[in-house]
GROMACS .gro file of C-alpha atoms in nm:
model
  414
    1MET     CA    1  11.160   8.113   7.526
    2GLY     CA    2  11.353   8.381   7.712
    3ARG     CA    3  11.471   8.331   8.064
    4ASN     CA    4  11.256   8.608   8.211
    5ASP     CA    5  10.927   8.425   8.171
    6ALA     CA    6  10.748   8.652   8.423
    7LEU     CA    7  10.786   8.964   8.206
    8ARG     CA    8  10.706   8.775   7.885
    9ALA     CA    9  10.386   8.630   8.036
   10ALA     CA   10  10.281   8.971   8.167
   11ARG     CA   11  10.344   9.126   7.823
   12LEU     CA   12  10.130   8.866   7.647
   13ARG     CA   13   9.848   8.899   7.901
   14ARG     CA   14   9.859   9.273   7.836
   15GLY     CA   15   9.794   9.202   7.469
   16TRP     CA   16  10.141   9.314   7.351
   17ARG     CA   17  10.218   9.027   7.115
   18THR     CA   18  10.564   9.143   7.007
   19ILE     CA   19  10.854   9.300   7.190
   20GLU     CA   20  10.842   9.595   6.948
   21ALA     CA   21  10.475   9.660   7.028
   22ALA     CA   22  10.547   9.640   7.402
   23ALA     CA   23  10.836   9.887   7.378
   24ARG     CA   24  10.623  10.137   7.183
   25ALA     CA   25  10.326  10.103   7.422
   26LEU     CA   26  10.539  10.140   7.735
   27THR     CA   27  10.716  10.444   7.585
   28GLU     CA   28  10.381  10.614   7.514
   29ARG     CA   29  10.250  10.526   7.860
   30GLY     CA   30  10.562  10.657   8.030
   31GLN     CA   31  10.567  10.986   7.839
   32GLU     CA   32  10.207  11.049   7.943
   33LEU     CA   33  10.241  10.930   8.304
   34LEU     CA   34  10.569  11.109   8.378
   35ASP     CA   35  10.496  11.406   8.149
   36ASP     CA   36  10.839  11.346   8.001
   37ARG     CA   37  10.875  11.328   7.622
   38GLN     CA   38  11.235  11.205   7.664
   39PHE     CA   39  11.119  10.881   7.830
   40THR     CA   40  11.181  10.586   7.596
   41VAL     CA   41  11.208  10.208   7.615
   42SER     CA   42  11.363  10.054   7.303
   43ALA     CA   43  11.289   9.710   7.164
   44ARG     CA   44  11.654   9.627   7.228
   45THR     CA   45  11.614   9.711   7.597
   46TRP     CA   46  11.297   9.506   7.625
   47ARG     CA   47  11.463   9.210   7.450
   48ARG     CA   48  11.742   9.228   7.708
   49TRP     CA   49  11.485   9.234   7.989
   50GLU     CA   50  11.326   8.916   7.860
   51GLY     CA   51  11.650   8.746   7.757
   52LYS     CA   52  11.781   8.708   8.110
   53ARG     CA   53  11.701   8.826   8.462
   54PRO     CA   54  11.764   9.203   8.431
   55GLY     CA   55  11.890   9.445   8.691
   56TRP     CA   56  11.661   9.691   8.866
   57PRO     CA   57  11.524   9.961   8.630
   58ALA     CA   58  11.548  10.336   8.685
   59GLU     CA   59  11.289  10.485   8.924
   60GLY     CA   60  11.076  10.633   8.645
   61THR     CA   61  11.079  10.306   8.452
   62ALA     CA   62  10.976  10.112   8.765
   63ILE     CA   63  10.679  10.346   8.811
   64VAL     CA   64  10.572  10.306   8.448
   65LEU     CA   65  10.603   9.926   8.465
   66HIS     CA   66  10.391   9.925   8.779
   67ASP     CA   67  10.132  10.145   8.613
   68ALA     CA   68  10.121   9.921   8.303
   69PHE     CA   69  10.111   9.582   8.475
   70GLY     CA   70   9.990   9.656   8.830
   71ARG     CA   71  10.310   9.492   8.961
   72TRP     CA   72  10.645   9.609   9.085
   73PRO     CA   73  10.955   9.506   8.883
   74GLU     CA   74  11.046   9.233   9.135
   75ASP     CA   75  10.728   9.051   9.024
   76LEU     CA   76  10.828   9.092   8.659
   77GLY     CA   77  11.160   8.912   8.688
   78PHE     CA   78  11.387   9.210   8.767
   79THR     CA   79  11.664   9.167   9.024
   80THR     CA   80  11.577   9.333   9.355
   81PRO     CA   81  11.848   9.580   9.465
   82PRO     CA   82  12.002   9.570   9.817
   83GLY     CA   83  11.785   9.753  10.070
   84TRP     CA   84  11.474   9.749   9.849
   85ILE     CA   85  11.155   9.778  10.057
   86ARG     CA   86  10.841   9.698   9.864
   87PRO     CA   87  10.605   9.999   9.882
   88GLU     CA   88  10.233   9.950   9.934
   89HIS     CA   89  10.017  10.065   9.641
   90HIS     CA   90   9.891  10.383   9.810
   91GLU     CA   91  10.209  10.468  10.001
   92GLU     CA   92  10.454  10.523   9.718
   93GLY     CA   93  10.497  10.898   9.731
   94GLN     CA   94  10.523  11.002   9.368
   95VAL     CA   95  10.251  10.768   9.241
   96ASN     CA   96  10.025  10.864   9.530
   97ARG     CA   97  10.059  11.236   9.459
   98ARG     CA   98   9.969  11.183   9.095
   99ALA     CA   99   9.674  10.964   9.189
  100LEU     CA  100   9.546  11.224   9.438
  101ALA     CA  101   9.577  11.502   9.182
  102SER     CA  102   9.387  11.294   8.929
  103VAL     CA  103   9.109  11.210   9.176
  104THR     CA  104   9.054  11.565   9.300
  105ALA     CA  105   9.131  11.772   8.989
  106ALA     CA  106   8.776  11.790   8.851
  107ALA     CA  107   8.631  11.908   9.183
  108LEU     CA  108   8.898  12.159   9.283
  109VAL     CA  109   8.917  12.400   8.989
  110VAL     CA  110   9.039  12.739   9.110
  111GLY     CA  111   8.836  13.047   9.012
  112PRO     CA  112   8.731  13.310   8.941
  113MET     CA  113   8.604  13.224   8.593
  114ALA     CA  114   8.481  13.449   8.317
  115PRO     CA  115   8.102  13.494   8.343
  116GLN     CA  116   7.896  13.326   8.072
  117HIS     CA  117   7.534  13.285   7.976
  118VAL     CA  118   7.389  12.955   8.109
  119ASP     CA  119   7.083  12.832   7.923
  120PRO     CA  120   6.825  12.666   8.154
  121ALA     CA  121   6.798  12.379   7.901
  122LEU     CA  122   7.141  12.261   8.018
  123VAL     CA  123   6.985  12.132   8.340
  124ASP     CA  124   6.771  11.885   8.143
  125TYR     CA  125   7.068  11.795   7.925
  126PHE     CA  126   7.283  11.686   8.220
  127GLN     CA  127   6.995  11.503   8.387
  128GLN     CA  128   6.922  11.307   8.069
  129GLN     CA  129   7.288  11.210   8.035
  130LEU     CA  130   7.285  11.050   8.379
  131GLU     CA  131   7.072  10.752   8.279
  132GLY     CA  132   7.312  10.673   7.997
  133HIS     CA  133   7.606  10.681   8.239
  134TYR     CA  134   7.426  10.446   8.479
  135ARG     CA  135   7.362  10.199   8.197
  136ALA     CA  136   7.722  10.225   8.073
  137ASP     CA  137   7.845  10.152   8.426
  138MET     CA  138   7.653   9.822   8.423
  139PHE     CA  139   7.818   9.719   8.096
  140LEU     CA  140   8.168   9.868   8.125
  141GLY     CA  141   8.258   9.893   8.491
  142PRO     CA  142   8.434  10.193   8.649
  143HIS     CA  143   8.767  10.244   8.474
  144ASP     CA  144   8.635  10.350   8.135
  145LEU     CA  145   8.381  10.594   8.283
  146ILE     CA  146   8.560  10.781   8.561
  147GLY     CA  147   8.724  11.030   8.325
  148THR     CA  148   8.405  11.099   8.128
  149VAL     CA  149   8.179  11.153   8.429
  150SER     CA  150   8.442  11.358   8.617
  151ALA     CA  151   8.480  11.588   8.315
  152GLN     CA  152   8.105  11.644   8.302
  153TYR     CA  153   8.102  11.725   8.673
  154GLN     CA  154   8.379  11.979   8.611
  155LEU     CA  155   8.171  12.143   8.338
  156ILE     CA  156   7.867  12.159   8.568
  157ASP     CA  157   8.080  12.320   8.840
  158LYS     CA  158   8.200  12.580   8.588
  159LEU     CA  159   7.843  12.659   8.480
  160VAL     CA  160   7.717  12.684   8.838
  161ARG     CA  161   7.957  12.972   8.897
  162SER     CA  162   7.775  13.182   8.635
  163ALA     CA  163   7.417  13.050   8.669
  164LYS     CA  164   7.150  13.222   8.874
  165GLY     CA  165   6.815  13.142   9.031
  166GLU     CA  166   6.641  12.816   8.946
  167THR     CA  167   6.899  12.734   8.677
  168ARG     CA  168   7.172  12.747   8.939
  169ARG     CA  169   6.974  12.529   9.179
  170GLY     CA  170   6.902  12.279   8.901
  171LEU     CA  171   7.270  12.258   8.811
  172LEU     CA  172   7.362  12.208   9.177
  173ARG     CA  173   7.119  11.916   9.194
  174ALA     CA  174   7.269  11.769   8.877
  175GLY     CA  175   7.620  11.826   9.012
  176ALA     CA  176   7.543  11.635   9.331
  177ALA     CA  177   7.416  11.339   9.127
  178TYR     CA  178   7.728  11.341   8.907
  179ALA     CA  179   7.958  11.364   9.208
  180ALA     CA  180   7.775  11.069   9.364
  181LEU     CA  181   7.831  10.864   9.049
  182VAL     CA  182   8.201  10.952   9.038
  183GLY     CA  183   8.226  10.845   9.403
  184TRP     CA  184   8.060  10.515   9.321
  185LEU     CA  185   8.294  10.454   9.027
  186TYR     CA  186   8.600  10.507   9.249
  187GLN     CA  187   8.447  10.278   9.512
  188ASP     CA  188   8.384  10.005   9.255
  189ALA     CA  189   8.742  10.048   9.130
  190GLY     CA  190   8.865   9.980   9.484
  191ASP     CA  191   8.995  10.334   9.547
  192MET     CA  192   8.841  10.414   9.884
  193ASP     CA  193   9.037  10.741   9.913
  194GLY     CA  194   8.882  10.862   9.588
  195ALA     CA  195   8.539  10.732   9.688
  196ALA     CA  196   8.547  10.910  10.024
  197PHE     CA  197   8.660  11.237   9.861
  198TRP     CA  198   8.379  11.233   9.604
  199ARG     CA  199   8.118  11.130   9.860
  200GLY     CA  200   8.222  11.441  10.051
  201VAL     CA  201   8.183  11.652   9.736
  202THR     CA  202   7.836  11.502   9.689
  203GLN     CA  203   7.733  11.604  10.038
  204GLU     CA  204   7.869  11.957   9.996
  205ILE     CA  205   7.682  12.013   9.669
  206ALA     CA  206   7.364  11.856   9.809
  207MET     CA  207   7.374  12.092  10.109
  208ARG     CA  208   7.425  12.391   9.878
  209SER     CA  209   7.124  12.284   9.670
  210ARG     CA  210   6.904  12.281   9.986
  211ASP     CA  211   6.727  11.976   9.839
  212PRO     CA  212   6.627  11.744  10.128
  213HIS     CA  213   6.609  11.439   9.900
  214LEU     CA  214   6.964  11.495   9.775
  215ILE     CA  215   7.093  11.562  10.125
  216GLY     CA  216   6.949  11.228  10.237
  217TYR     CA  217   7.095  11.060   9.929
  218SER     CA  218   7.438  11.207  10.004
  219LEU     CA  219   7.431  11.062  10.356
  220VAL     CA  220   7.339  10.719  10.218
  221ASN     CA  221   7.641  10.757   9.986
  222GLN     CA  222   7.859  10.818  10.290
  223ALA     CA  223   7.707  10.510  10.454
  224GLN     CA  224   7.803  10.301  10.148
  225VAL     CA  225   8.168  10.389  10.205
  226ARG     CA  226   8.140  10.299  10.573
  227THR     CA  227   7.984   9.966  10.473
  228ASP     CA  228   8.284   9.881  10.257
  229LEU     CA  229   8.507   9.979  10.550
  230GLY     CA  230   8.317   9.736  10.775
  231ASP     CA  231   8.200  10.009  11.016
  232GLY     CA  232   7.847   9.887  11.091
  233HIS     CA  233   7.769  10.134  11.369
  234ALA     CA  234   7.861  10.432  11.148
  235VAL     CA  235   7.638  10.296  10.870
  236VAL     CA  236   7.343  10.268  11.109
  237GLU     CA  237   7.402  10.617  11.249
  238LEU     CA  238   7.420  10.782  10.906
  239CYS     CA  239   7.103  10.608  10.786
  240GLU     CA  240   6.918  10.692  11.106
  241ALA     CA  241   7.011  11.057  11.046
  242VAL     CA  242   6.843  11.033  10.704
  243LEU     CA  243   6.532  10.862  10.838
  244ASP     CA  244   6.490  11.111  11.126
  245ASP     CA  245   6.327  11.336  10.865
  246ALA     CA  246   6.159  11.056  10.670
  247LYS     CA  247   5.825  11.232  10.617
  248ARG     CA  248   5.992  11.498  10.401
  249LEU     CA  249   6.168  11.245  10.181
  250ALA     CA  250   6.066  11.072   9.859
  251PRO     CA  251   5.995  10.700   9.912
  252LYS     CA  252   6.301  10.619   9.699
  253VAL     CA  253   6.536  10.796   9.940
  254ARG     CA  254   6.378  10.625  10.238
  255ILE     CA  255   6.419  10.286  10.069
  256MET     CA  256   6.787  10.360  10.001
  257ALA     CA  257   6.842  10.455  10.365
  258MET     CA  258   6.658  10.148  10.497
  259GLN     CA  259   6.843   9.900  10.279
  260GLN     CA  260   7.179  10.057  10.361
  261GLN     CA  261   7.094  10.052  10.731
  262ALA     CA  262   7.022   9.680  10.688
  263HIS     CA  263   7.380   9.638  10.568
  264GLY     CA  264   7.499   9.818  10.878
  265ALA     CA  265   7.284   9.589  11.094
  266SER     CA  266   7.435   9.282  10.926
  267LEU     CA  267   7.784   9.409  11.005
  268ILE     CA  268   7.696   9.414  11.376
  269SER     CA  269   7.516   9.076  11.362
  270GLU     CA  270   7.158   9.199  11.405
  271ARG     CA  271   6.958   8.970  11.181
  272ARG     CA  272   6.619   9.077  11.314
  273ALA     CA  273   6.695   9.440  11.226
  274VAL     CA  274   6.806   9.333  10.876
  275ASP     CA  275   6.471   9.165  10.806
  276GLN     CA  276   6.264   9.443  10.963
  277LEU     CA  277   6.436   9.717  10.762
  278LEU     CA  278   6.417   9.530  10.431
  279ASP     CA  279   6.051   9.437  10.492
  280GLN     CA  280   5.970   9.806  10.556
  281ALA     CA  281   6.154   9.903  10.238
  282ALA     CA  282   5.960   9.641  10.039
  283ARG     CA  283   5.630   9.793  10.153
  284LEU     CA  284   5.746  10.131  10.018
  285LEU     CA  285   5.856  10.007   9.675
  286PRO     CA  286   5.512  10.045   9.509
  287SER     CA  287   5.514  10.413   9.617
  288VAL     CA  288   5.826  10.505   9.418
  289ASP     CA  289   5.696  10.732   9.143
  290ASP     CA  290   5.929  11.033   9.136
  291GLU     CA  291   6.108  11.163   8.826
  292LEU     CA  292   6.439  11.228   8.998
  293PRO     CA  293   6.718  11.115   8.760
  294TRP     CA  294   6.943  10.972   9.030
  295GLY     CA  295   6.922  10.685   9.278
  296ASN     CA  296   6.701  10.464   9.065
  297ALA     CA  297   6.866  10.131   9.143
  298CYS     CA  298   6.552  10.018   9.325
  299ARG     CA  299   6.364  10.047   8.994
  300ARG     CA  300   6.643   9.948   8.759
  301THR     CA  301   6.792   9.646   8.942
  302PRO     CA  302   6.598   9.317   8.920
  303GLY     CA  303   6.519   9.185   9.269
  304TYR     CA  304   6.679   9.493   9.426
  305LEU     CA  305   6.580   9.427   9.787
  306GLU     CA  306   6.641   9.053   9.765
  307VAL     CA  307   6.995   9.135   9.646
  308GLN     CA  308   7.042   9.332   9.968
  309ARG     CA  309   6.888   9.056  10.180
  310ALA     CA  310   7.105   8.786  10.022
  311THR     CA  311   7.416   9.001  10.074
  312CYS     CA  312   7.327   9.063  10.438
  313TYR     CA  313   7.252   8.694  10.498
  314GLY     CA  314   7.588   8.601  10.349
  315ARG     CA  315   7.758   8.851  10.579
  316LEU     CA  316   7.573   8.697  10.876
  317GLY     CA  317   7.702   8.351  10.783
  318LEU     CA  318   7.359   8.218  10.678
  319GLY     CA  319   7.494   8.020  10.385
  320VAL     CA  320   7.191   7.806  10.301
  321GLU     CA  321   6.945   8.100  10.314
  322ALA     CA  322   7.179   8.327  10.116
  323SER     CA  323   7.248   8.062   9.853
  324SER     CA  324   6.875   8.006   9.794
  325LEU     CA  325   6.814   8.380   9.756
  326TRP     CA  326   7.103   8.422   9.512
  327THR     CA  327   6.960   8.149   9.291
  328GLN     CA  328   6.631   8.342   9.275
  329VAL     CA  329   6.802   8.676   9.216
  330LEU     CA  330   7.034   8.557   8.940
  331ALA     CA  331   6.743   8.408   8.746
  332GLY     CA  332   6.625   8.766   8.686
  333VAL     CA  333   6.960   8.936   8.615
  334PRO     CA  334   7.030   8.976   8.239
  335GLU     CA  335   7.356   8.844   8.097
  336THR     CA  336   7.433   9.194   7.972
  337ALA     CA  337   7.465   9.325   8.331
  338ARG     CA  338   7.806   9.161   8.352
  339ARG     CA  339   7.955   9.348   8.646
  340ASP     CA  340   7.652   9.312   8.876
  341ARG     CA  341   7.606   8.950   8.773
  342GLY     CA  342   7.969   8.874   8.855
  343VAL     CA  343   7.946   9.034   9.200
  344TYR     CA  344   7.626   8.844   9.278
  345MET     CA  345   7.774   8.514   9.162
  346ALA     CA  346   8.085   8.568   9.375
  347ARG     CA  347   7.859   8.618   9.676
  348GLN     CA  348   7.661   8.309   9.576
  349ALA     CA  349   7.985   8.110   9.568
  350THR     CA  350   8.079   8.228   9.917
  351ALA     CA  351   7.732   8.132  10.041
  352ALA     CA  352   7.776   7.786   9.889
  353ALA     CA  353   8.110   7.747  10.068
  354THR     CA  354   7.953   7.859  10.395
  355ALA     CA  355   7.679   7.598  10.336
  356ARG     CA  356   7.961   7.342  10.294
  357GLU     CA  357   7.914   7.297   9.919
  358PRO     CA  358   8.275   7.360   9.805
  359ASP     CA  359   8.241   7.198   9.461
  360GLN     CA  360   7.948   7.424   9.377
  361ALA     CA  361   8.143   7.727   9.505
  362VAL     CA  362   8.441   7.653   9.278
  363GLU     CA  363   8.222   7.590   8.975
  364ILE     CA  364   8.058   7.932   9.020
  365ALA     CA  365   8.400   8.093   9.077
  366ARG     CA  366   8.517   7.983   8.730
  367THR     CA  367   8.257   8.208   8.566
  368VAL     CA  368   8.320   8.493   8.810
  369ALA     CA  369   8.692   8.493   8.732
  370THR     CA  370   8.619   8.548   8.363
  371ILE     CA  371   8.386   8.840   8.438
  372ALA     CA  372   8.636   8.991   8.685
  373LEU     CA  373   8.904   8.996   8.415
  374GLU     CA  374   8.664   9.160   8.168
  375THR     CA  375   8.530   9.433   8.398
  376ARG     CA  376   8.836   9.495   8.620
  377SER     CA  377   8.595   9.548   8.910
  378ALA     CA  378   8.779   9.571   9.242
  379ARG     CA  379   8.450   9.497   9.414
  380MET     CA  380   8.437   9.161   9.239
  381ARG     CA  381   8.797   9.082   9.332
  382ARG     CA  382   8.715   9.172   9.691
  383GLU     CA  383   8.422   8.929   9.684
  384LEU     CA  384   8.655   8.658   9.548
  385ALA     CA  385   8.893   8.725   9.838
  386LEU     CA  386   8.603   8.661  10.078
  387LEU     CA  387   8.532   8.336   9.891
  388GLU     CA  388   8.894   8.235   9.938
  389GLN     CA  389   8.854   8.284  10.314
  390ALA     CA  390   8.532   8.081  10.319
  391MET     CA  391   8.709   7.798  10.132
  392LEU     CA  392   9.000   7.769  10.378
  393PRO     CA  393   8.868   7.440  10.527
  394TRP     CA  394   8.937   7.280  10.185
  395HIS     CA  395   9.267   7.458  10.124
  396ASP     CA  396   9.470   7.134  10.090
  397ALA     CA  397   9.200   6.937   9.909
  398PRO     CA  398   9.181   6.913   9.527
  399VAL     CA  399   8.884   7.151   9.522
  400GLY     CA  400   9.088   7.407   9.717
  401ARG     CA  401   9.377   7.378   9.474
  402ASP     CA  402   9.134   7.428   9.185
  403LEU     CA  403   9.013   7.752   9.346
  404SER     CA  404   9.372   7.873   9.394
  405GLU     CA  405   9.440   7.824   9.022
  406ILE     CA  406   9.122   8.013   8.930
  407LEU     CA  407   9.203   8.305   9.160
  408ALA     CA  408   9.559   8.318   9.030
  409THR     CA  409   9.428   8.403   8.683
  410VAL     CA  410   9.240   8.701   8.831
  411SER     CA  411   9.548   8.821   9.018
  412GLU     CA  412   9.765   8.794   8.709
  413GLY     CA  413   9.517   8.985   8.495
  414SER     CA  414   9.452   9.270   8.742
   0.00000   0.00000   0.00000
């Protein structure tokens, strides 16, 4: 075995079984990432990297290694140069500029564009595609879908610029739904900058469509970002703004606003408000009968409102109550919904730890770690970080050490 075991282990985890395969794959990745066809990493160079602790690579190579493995060279066995200051993921200038361009490119296409005929049937086409994207998200997670859905949004934006009348309004409504999905995918991937940008695009397109249901939906989308940022008061304010005009809104939109407001209430420790809002939403569920192609989680997700209640209870520190609810919820979640199931199980594990059942928490975490590696969901990794916090009382006990080993596999594979 070579002396640089860190790089060798990372290569094997990446699925690059031979040094030659790794050199070819990194060369291809670097040429695409840096837009530089002269970028190459030879098998001889890679063999040297693994044969002994190598010196620090060139700047471009360091960026490509980070992109390939999610780690800086110092974590891959390279010698840190004098004065090296480890950059944070979103603060490294060159990588950050590329990431920003990638996030915003589909929404910021500069016109004018050549006029074209836009068939009204395209509105139905894009609406029908949405349901397939929602299902694919459940199975695949965000990373494999962001490019596809962003490209479709870009096409819708192009068509809107030529469309007129009801066709234009229909495409605007479809565009808002696609932008909302892109925002969700970035949020699930852990990119809050990208999520916030696309939530803003959603709101802009919704306002242009003049559709009150979509406008309400776009505000709930904004509230979802604030929930992940832990800003409970902002979540409540945004959802109250939606519900101020509740009589004009489809029951589905009102349910979305109520459940999201419940999350805001849980962030500011208002359990009574959590239960009241979710009970109101439950009474509305039988009234959901619209044909809108977006925002159908309340119909598609088994135990939708109990998922929200269990999540809120966990956030409030009600471990026993949350754990009981998660058991009920998970009984109805199909094995095929891997990403959602993993997130729910991670929350169940945290509830078990809060209820002082550490062995149960660790047993659940074993399964979650496998799903997290498969789906690459940042949301799941974030839930596992919360579990780690909840398990701190057992940090030095055998069960705590078991959890550390489990979480290490997720960190290494991210």
